[in-house]
Short mmCIF file of C-alpha atoms and ligand atoms in Angstrom, two decimals:
data_model
loop_
_atom_site.label_atom_id
_atom_site.label_comp_id
_atom_site.label_asym_id
_atom_site.label_seq_id
_atom_site.Cartn_x
_atom_site.Cartn_y
_atom_site.Cartn_z
CA MET A 206 -2.44 -10.85 -40.28
CA SER A 207 -5.89 -10.15 -38.92
CA SER A 208 -7.20 -12.41 -41.66
CA ILE A 209 -10.94 -12.64 -41.59
CA SER A 210 -11.64 -16.31 -41.72
CA SER A 211 -12.99 -17.52 -38.40
CA PRO A 212 -16.72 -18.04 -38.34
CA ALA A 213 -18.70 -16.02 -35.82
CA PRO A 214 -19.95 -16.62 -33.22
CA ALA A 215 -16.89 -17.40 -31.09
CA SER A 216 -16.95 -18.01 -27.36
CA VAL A 217 -14.71 -16.19 -24.93
CA SER A 218 -14.27 -19.34 -22.84
CA PRO A 219 -15.45 -22.94 -22.78
CA GLY A 220 -19.00 -23.03 -21.53
CA ALA A 221 -19.55 -19.30 -22.01
CA PRO A 222 -22.30 -18.21 -24.39
CA PRO A 223 -21.03 -17.48 -27.88
CA VAL A 224 -20.09 -13.89 -28.55
CA ARG A 225 -22.67 -12.40 -30.87
CA THR A 226 -22.61 -8.76 -29.83
CA VAL A 227 -19.51 -6.66 -29.20
CA ALA A 228 -19.87 -3.24 -27.56
CA ILE A 229 -17.44 -0.49 -28.55
CA VAL A 230 -17.17 2.13 -25.83
CA GLY A 231 -15.55 5.26 -27.24
CA ALA A 232 -15.70 5.52 -31.02
CA GLY A 233 -12.73 7.72 -31.81
CA LEU A 234 -9.74 6.63 -33.87
CA ILE A 235 -9.25 3.25 -32.16
CA GLY A 236 -12.88 2.48 -31.33
CA SER A 237 -13.92 3.07 -34.96
CA SER A 238 -11.20 0.76 -36.20
CA TRP A 239 -12.17 -1.95 -33.68
CA ALA A 240 -15.80 -1.54 -34.73
CA ALA A 241 -14.87 -2.14 -38.38
CA PHE A 242 -12.80 -5.17 -37.36
CA PHE A 243 -15.60 -6.80 -35.36
CA LEU A 244 -18.21 -6.04 -38.03
CA ALA A 245 -15.98 -7.67 -40.64
CA HIS A 246 -15.82 -10.75 -38.42
CA GLY A 247 -19.59 -11.09 -38.46
CA PHE A 248 -20.51 -9.69 -35.07
CA ASP A 249 -23.31 -7.34 -34.15
CA VAL A 250 -21.56 -4.19 -32.97
CA VAL A 251 -23.07 -1.57 -30.67
CA ALA A 252 -21.00 1.59 -30.34
CA THR A 253 -21.36 4.44 -27.90
CA ASP A 254 -19.66 7.82 -27.69
CA PRO A 255 -21.02 11.10 -26.25
CA ALA A 256 -19.21 13.40 -28.69
CA PRO A 257 -21.39 15.36 -31.11
CA GLY A 258 -21.12 13.82 -34.60
CA ALA A 259 -19.51 10.62 -33.29
CA GLU A 260 -21.98 8.35 -35.09
CA GLU A 261 -21.43 10.06 -38.46
CA ARG A 262 -17.65 9.90 -38.07
CA LEU A 263 -17.82 6.24 -37.06
CA ARG A 264 -20.01 5.26 -40.02
CA ALA A 265 -17.83 7.27 -42.41
CA PHE A 266 -14.73 5.49 -41.07
CA VAL A 267 -16.29 2.05 -41.45
CA ASP A 268 -17.37 2.90 -45.01
CA ARG A 269 -13.86 4.10 -45.84
CA VAL A 270 -12.06 0.95 -44.64
CA TRP A 271 -14.71 -1.60 -45.68
CA PRO A 272 -13.20 -2.18 -49.17
CA THR A 273 -9.89 -3.10 -47.49
CA LEU A 274 -11.69 -5.48 -45.15
CA GLU A 275 -13.52 -6.98 -48.16
CA THR A 276 -10.13 -7.53 -49.77
CA LEU A 277 -9.03 -9.43 -46.67
CA GLY A 278 -12.24 -11.45 -46.82
CA LEU A 279 -15.33 -10.96 -44.70
CA THR A 280 -16.77 -13.61 -42.42
CA PRO A 281 -20.05 -14.90 -43.91
CA GLY A 282 -22.91 -12.71 -42.70
CA ALA A 283 -20.65 -9.75 -41.94
CA SER A 284 -22.38 -6.48 -42.70
CA ARG A 285 -22.07 -2.79 -41.98
CA ASP A 286 -25.82 -2.90 -41.35
CA ARG A 287 -25.09 -4.76 -38.13
CA LEU A 288 -23.64 -1.59 -36.58
CA ARG A 289 -25.89 0.14 -34.07
CA PHE A 290 -25.00 3.41 -32.39
CA THR A 291 -26.41 4.75 -29.15
CA ALA A 292 -25.32 7.71 -27.06
CA ASP A 293 -26.55 5.81 -23.98
CA LEU A 294 -23.61 3.90 -22.46
CA ALA A 295 -25.79 1.51 -20.42
CA ASP A 296 -27.88 0.70 -23.48
CA ALA A 297 -24.71 -0.08 -25.44
CA VAL A 298 -23.13 -2.48 -22.96
CA ARG A 299 -26.17 -4.11 -21.34
CA GLY A 300 -26.62 -6.79 -23.98
CA ALA A 301 -22.98 -7.16 -25.02
CA ASP A 302 -21.09 -10.46 -24.88
CA PHE A 303 -17.69 -8.74 -25.13
CA ILE A 304 -16.80 -5.09 -24.54
CA GLN A 305 -13.85 -3.20 -26.00
CA GLU A 306 -13.26 0.10 -24.19
CA ASN A 307 -11.55 2.94 -26.11
CA GLY A 308 -12.21 6.10 -24.11
CA PRO A 309 -9.72 8.96 -23.71
CA GLU A 310 -6.30 8.14 -22.21
CA VAL A 311 -6.90 10.11 -19.01
CA LEU A 312 -6.65 8.12 -15.79
CA ALA A 313 -9.62 9.62 -13.91
CA ALA A 314 -11.84 9.50 -16.99
CA LYS A 315 -10.82 5.94 -17.79
CA ARG A 316 -11.55 4.78 -14.22
CA ALA A 317 -14.96 6.49 -14.21
CA LEU A 318 -15.77 5.01 -17.60
CA LEU A 319 -14.83 1.47 -16.55
CA GLN A 320 -16.89 1.84 -13.38
CA ALA A 321 -19.91 2.89 -15.44
CA VAL A 322 -19.37 0.11 -17.97
CA THR A 323 -18.96 -2.61 -15.33
CA ALA A 324 -22.02 -1.38 -13.43
CA ALA A 325 -24.22 -1.63 -16.53
CA ALA A 326 -22.82 -4.76 -18.21
CA ARG A 327 -23.77 -8.33 -17.39
CA PRO A 328 -21.57 -9.51 -14.49
CA ASP A 329 -19.73 -12.11 -16.59
CA THR A 330 -19.06 -10.03 -19.71
CA ILE A 331 -15.37 -9.52 -20.37
CA ILE A 332 -14.32 -5.88 -20.64
CA ALA A 333 -11.06 -5.29 -22.51
CA SER A 334 -9.44 -1.87 -22.35
CA SER A 335 -7.47 -0.53 -25.31
CA THR A 336 -5.43 1.70 -23.00
CA SER A 337 -2.01 2.43 -24.46
CA GLY A 338 -0.23 2.70 -21.18
CA PHE A 339 -2.26 2.38 -17.97
CA THR A 340 -2.12 -0.87 -16.07
CA MET A 341 -5.37 -2.70 -15.35
CA SER A 342 -4.57 -2.58 -11.63
CA ALA A 343 -4.67 1.22 -11.90
CA LEU A 344 -7.99 1.13 -13.73
CA GLN A 345 -10.13 -1.58 -12.15
CA GLU A 346 -10.42 -0.11 -8.64
CA GLY A 347 -14.07 0.54 -7.86
CA CYS A 348 -15.34 -1.60 -10.73
CA THR A 349 -18.23 -4.02 -10.38
CA HIS A 350 -16.82 -7.54 -10.79
CA PRO A 351 -13.30 -6.28 -11.56
CA GLU A 352 -12.16 -9.87 -12.16
CA ARG A 353 -13.50 -9.67 -15.77
CA CYS A 354 -11.51 -6.52 -16.66
CA VAL A 355 -8.40 -7.04 -18.76
CA ILE A 356 -6.08 -5.04 -21.03
CA GLY A 357 -6.59 -5.79 -24.74
CA HIS A 358 -4.23 -3.24 -26.25
CA PRO A 359 -4.23 -3.08 -30.06
CA PHE A 360 -1.86 -1.29 -32.36
CA ASN A 361 -3.23 1.35 -34.68
CA PRO A 362 -5.10 0.52 -36.88
CA PRO A 363 -6.73 -2.47 -35.13
CA HIS A 364 -8.79 -3.34 -38.22
CA LEU A 365 -5.50 -4.29 -39.90
CA LEU A 366 -2.67 -4.84 -37.44
CA PRO A 367 -2.74 -8.25 -35.76
CA LEU A 368 -1.09 -7.34 -32.44
CA VAL A 369 -3.13 -7.31 -29.22
CA GLU A 370 -1.35 -7.16 -25.87
CA VAL A 371 -3.22 -8.98 -23.13
CA VAL A 372 -2.57 -8.62 -19.40
CA GLY A 373 -4.73 -8.60 -16.30
CA GLY A 374 -4.56 -6.49 -13.17
CA GLN A 375 -4.28 -7.59 -9.56
CA ALA A 376 -8.03 -8.26 -9.40
CA THR A 377 -8.31 -9.93 -12.82
CA SER A 378 -9.11 -13.63 -12.95
CA PRO A 379 -6.42 -15.63 -14.80
CA ALA A 380 -9.28 -17.40 -16.59
CA VAL A 381 -10.36 -14.06 -18.05
CA VAL A 382 -6.84 -13.43 -19.38
CA ASP A 383 -6.94 -16.91 -20.96
CA ALA A 384 -10.37 -16.23 -22.41
CA ALA A 385 -9.34 -12.87 -23.89
CA MET A 386 -6.23 -14.47 -25.42
CA ALA A 387 -8.35 -17.24 -26.93
CA PHE A 388 -11.01 -14.85 -28.23
CA TYR A 389 -8.59 -12.52 -30.00
CA THR A 390 -6.60 -15.46 -31.35
CA SER A 391 -9.78 -17.04 -32.74
CA LEU A 392 -10.28 -13.86 -34.76
CA GLY A 393 -6.82 -14.04 -36.35
CA LYS A 394 -5.16 -11.62 -33.96
CA ARG A 395 -1.58 -12.16 -32.79
CA ALA A 396 -2.25 -11.89 -29.09
CA ILE A 397 0.73 -11.69 -26.76
CA ARG A 398 0.43 -12.34 -23.04
CA LEU A 399 2.36 -10.14 -20.64
CA HIS A 400 3.54 -12.00 -17.54
CA ARG A 401 3.28 -8.84 -15.47
CA GLU A 402 1.94 -5.31 -15.80
CA VAL A 403 4.22 -2.49 -16.95
CA PRO A 404 3.21 1.03 -18.01
CA GLY A 405 3.02 1.15 -21.81
CA HIS A 406 2.88 -2.65 -22.06
CA VAL A 407 5.50 -4.01 -24.52
CA ALA A 408 5.01 -2.49 -27.98
CA ASN A 409 4.60 1.09 -26.83
CA ARG A 410 7.69 0.82 -24.66
CA LEU A 411 9.62 -0.35 -27.70
CA GLN A 412 8.11 2.46 -29.75
CA ALA A 413 8.91 4.99 -27.02
CA ALA A 414 12.52 3.80 -26.81
CA LEU A 415 13.04 4.24 -30.54
CA TRP A 416 11.21 7.58 -30.68
CA ARG A 417 13.24 8.90 -27.74
CA GLU A 418 16.45 8.33 -29.66
CA ALA A 419 14.92 9.65 -32.90
CA VAL A 420 14.02 12.89 -31.10
CA HIS A 421 17.48 13.05 -29.54
CA LEU A 422 19.14 12.74 -32.96
CA VAL A 423 17.01 15.58 -34.35
CA ALA A 424 17.59 17.71 -31.24
CA GLU A 425 21.34 17.23 -31.52
CA GLY A 426 21.27 18.17 -35.20
CA VAL A 427 22.60 14.77 -36.29
CA ALA A 428 19.97 14.43 -39.05
CA SER A 429 16.66 15.93 -40.18
CA VAL A 430 13.26 14.51 -39.22
CA THR A 431 12.89 13.15 -42.76
CA ASP A 432 16.29 11.48 -42.72
CA VAL A 433 15.81 9.98 -39.25
CA ASP A 434 12.51 8.52 -40.49
CA ALA A 435 14.25 7.19 -43.62
CA ALA A 436 16.90 5.60 -41.38
CA VAL A 437 14.06 3.43 -40.05
CA THR A 438 11.88 2.81 -43.11
CA ALA A 439 14.73 2.22 -45.58
CA GLY A 440 16.71 0.14 -43.12
CA PRO A 441 15.81 -1.70 -39.93
CA GLY A 442 12.07 -0.96 -40.16
CA ALA A 443 11.77 -2.91 -43.42
CA ARG A 444 13.40 -5.91 -41.71
CA TRP A 445 11.37 -5.54 -38.51
CA ALA A 446 8.15 -5.92 -40.50
CA LEU A 447 9.34 -9.46 -41.24
CA MET A 448 11.36 -10.48 -38.18
CA GLY A 449 11.59 -8.93 -34.71
CA PRO A 450 14.65 -7.27 -33.22
CA HIS A 451 16.00 -10.52 -31.74
CA LEU A 452 15.47 -12.88 -34.66
CA ILE A 453 16.89 -10.34 -37.10
CA LEU A 454 20.13 -10.17 -35.07
CA HIS A 455 20.38 -13.95 -35.37
CA LEU A 456 21.08 -13.18 -39.05
CA GLY A 457 23.44 -10.35 -38.08
CA GLY A 458 25.63 -13.01 -36.52
CA GLY A 459 26.17 -14.64 -39.91
CA ALA A 460 26.57 -18.41 -39.99
CA GLY A 461 27.11 -18.43 -36.21
CA GLY A 462 23.74 -16.79 -35.64
CA MET A 463 22.73 -15.29 -32.31
CA HIS A 464 25.48 -17.16 -30.48
CA HIS A 465 28.14 -15.46 -32.59
CA PHE A 466 26.33 -12.12 -32.34
CA MET A 467 26.28 -12.30 -28.53
CA HIS A 468 29.89 -13.20 -28.16
CA HIS A 469 31.44 -11.04 -30.84
CA LEU A 470 29.07 -8.29 -31.95
CA SER A 471 26.95 -7.27 -28.98
CA GLY A 472 29.75 -5.14 -27.52
CA PRO A 473 29.25 -2.11 -29.78
CA PHE A 474 25.52 -2.13 -29.02
CA THR A 475 26.13 -1.91 -25.29
CA THR A 476 28.60 0.94 -25.89
CA TRP A 477 25.92 2.81 -27.87
CA TRP A 478 23.37 2.12 -25.11
CA LYS A 479 25.48 4.25 -22.80
CA ASP A 480 25.45 7.11 -25.33
CA LEU A 481 21.71 7.11 -26.10
CA GLY A 482 19.90 10.38 -25.44
CA ASN A 483 17.12 11.35 -23.08
CA PRO A 484 15.74 14.52 -24.69
CA GLU A 485 13.45 17.01 -23.05
CA LEU A 486 10.51 17.90 -25.27
CA THR A 487 10.88 21.66 -24.92
CA PRO A 488 8.40 23.94 -26.74
CA GLU A 489 11.15 24.77 -29.26
CA LEU A 490 11.91 21.12 -29.93
CA ARG A 491 8.20 20.31 -30.33
CA GLU A 492 7.94 23.04 -32.98
CA ARG A 493 11.00 21.71 -34.81
CA LEU A 494 9.54 18.21 -34.86
CA ILE A 495 6.15 19.43 -36.07
CA ALA A 496 7.78 21.52 -38.82
CA GLY A 497 9.97 18.56 -39.79
CA VAL A 498 7.01 16.19 -40.03
CA LEU A 499 4.95 18.67 -42.09
CA GLU A 500 7.88 19.06 -44.47
CA GLU A 501 8.16 15.27 -44.73
CA ALA A 502 4.39 14.94 -45.32
CA GLY A 503 4.79 17.35 -48.22
CA GLY A 504 1.19 18.52 -48.25
CA ARG A 505 -0.33 15.03 -48.11
CA SER A 506 -3.46 14.98 -45.92
CA ILE A 507 -3.85 12.67 -42.90
CA GLU A 508 -6.47 10.78 -44.92
CA ALA A 509 -4.11 10.36 -47.89
CA LEU A 510 -1.25 9.22 -45.63
CA SER A 511 -3.57 6.78 -43.82
CA ALA A 512 -4.70 5.29 -47.13
CA GLN A 513 -1.06 4.98 -48.24
CA ARG A 514 -0.17 3.29 -44.94
CA ASP A 515 -3.13 0.89 -45.09
CA ALA A 516 -2.37 -0.16 -48.68
CA GLY A 517 1.24 -0.84 -47.73
CA LEU A 518 0.26 -2.65 -44.54
CA LEU A 519 -2.01 -4.93 -46.52
CA ALA A 520 0.95 -5.96 -48.69
CA VAL A 521 3.23 -6.47 -45.70
CA LEU A 522 0.65 -8.47 -43.77
CA ARG A 523 0.08 -10.73 -46.75
CA CYS A 524 3.81 -11.36 -47.16
CA PRO A 525 4.34 -15.10 -46.66
CA GLN A 526 7.84 -14.52 -45.27
CA ARG A 527 6.49 -12.55 -42.31
CA GLU A 528 7.11 -14.11 -38.89
CA ALA A 529 4.39 -14.25 -36.21
N1 NAD B 877 -4.22 6.46 -31.07
C1 NAD B 877 -3.50 5.33 -31.03
O1 NAD B 877 -2.56 5.12 -31.82
C2 NAD B 877 -3.85 4.25 -30.04
C3 NAD B 877 -3.39 2.95 -30.26
C4 NAD B 877 -3.77 1.92 -29.38
C5 NAD B 877 -4.56 2.23 -28.26
N2 NAD B 877 -4.97 3.51 -28.07
C6 NAD B 877 -5.82 3.76 -26.89
O2 NAD B 877 -7.17 3.74 -27.32
C7 NAD B 877 -7.94 4.63 -26.51
C8 NAD B 877 -8.63 5.62 -27.40
O3 NAD B 877 -7.65 6.37 -28.11
P1 NAD B 877 -8.00 7.15 -29.46
O4 NAD B 877 -6.70 7.45 -30.10
O5 NAD B 877 -9.04 6.41 -30.21
O6 NAD B 877 -8.61 8.51 -28.87
P2 NAD B 877 -9.77 9.41 -29.49
O7 NAD B 877 -9.67 10.73 -28.81
O8 NAD B 877 -9.72 9.38 -30.97
O9 NAD B 877 -11.10 8.65 -29.03
C9 NAD B 877 -11.59 8.66 -27.71
C10 NAD B 877 -13.11 8.70 -27.81
O10 NAD B 877 -13.69 8.47 -26.53
C11 NAD B 877 -14.88 9.24 -26.50
N3 NAD B 877 -15.37 9.37 -25.13
C12 NAD B 877 -15.11 10.35 -24.23
N4 NAD B 877 -15.81 10.12 -23.10
C13 NAD B 877 -16.53 8.97 -23.32
C14 NAD B 877 -17.46 8.24 -22.53
N5 NAD B 877 -17.79 8.63 -21.29
N6 NAD B 877 -18.01 7.13 -23.08
C15 NAD B 877 -17.69 6.73 -24.31
N7 NAD B 877 -16.81 7.40 -25.10
C16 NAD B 877 -16.23 8.50 -24.60
C17 NAD B 877 -14.47 10.56 -27.14
O11 NAD B 877 -15.62 11.31 -27.55
C18 NAD B 877 -13.63 10.05 -28.30
O12 NAD B 877 -14.40 9.87 -29.48
C19 NAD B 877 -6.98 5.26 -25.52
O13 NAD B 877 -7.00 4.54 -24.31
C20 NAD B 877 -5.64 5.11 -26.21
O14 NAD B 877 -4.56 5.07 -25.30
C21 NAD B 877 -4.67 4.53 -28.93
#
């Protein structure tokens, strides 16, 4: 769990100045959640976003999730008053000791944003991008001191979910990857290190693989959107919250564990692999999926569903039986 216990300030690497100020570049869904997370860990947070009303939305988000963060336990000195907002990107990043970038997932915009951030930041400040799918090699071209740019990909919502995927690009210093791993870990995150870059990193590729088949099953009329979702939440999803897809199969092998599973039970899975779908998201299929999700939501607002998710996540993350 992203338990809030480590005292700020933390350093990003031995010998580096302690991190006191974190800059949040892009304060939409993910940036706001990161801002709340870093505030709860006792940092000064400076956020920047050019969108009209961004500051109000950010502060409203932090206010909404603060009680949950209080439940988890705030680092001494943590305060919402330590959030500063500026529309001026250079002003936001100039004094930062660590920068978390959360701009739109558009390659050209992301590159331009990282170039502007790296030009204005101190030359040694680590810049972690939340990008869901771009590789750092694709992003860091043209950056000032690209060796301090790294992927730090969270899972939504970062103020609660522990996962951060860390990987550098071709120009990234291995020491920066180490430092980012250490920094996130010191804050209670479950950081995983990718040994090489792949589009979508690890977790989103897993999510994409499952969603592809879920869409295929709806498209083929095998089950409704609601029932496909229930096939995850009432079944494997409940187990996956506790143990990952490999460890859980160790139990599927009974007393013989994974060894027995591999030798006697993996066959059907590989047969199903060959039958998995590769749907095309046609306009008609998109509309069916949207209609199916709205029916499943049953009139509950995004805010109500988010609150329901966060309350449940809190319980799951506090479960002592959870692995990792
Ligand atoms: N939504 C998710 O579930 C999720 C999960 C993990 C990572 N991410 C990644 O996080 C990043 C942000 O995604 P999001 O879902 O928060 O999107 P979002 O649209 O909610 O937020 C993006 C924000 O960036 C701002 N922005 C645009 N230009 C900017 C600039 N020049 N400087 C600063 N801010 C600027 C926009 O005004 C907007 O508020 C993306 O890279 C995305 O892939 C998203």
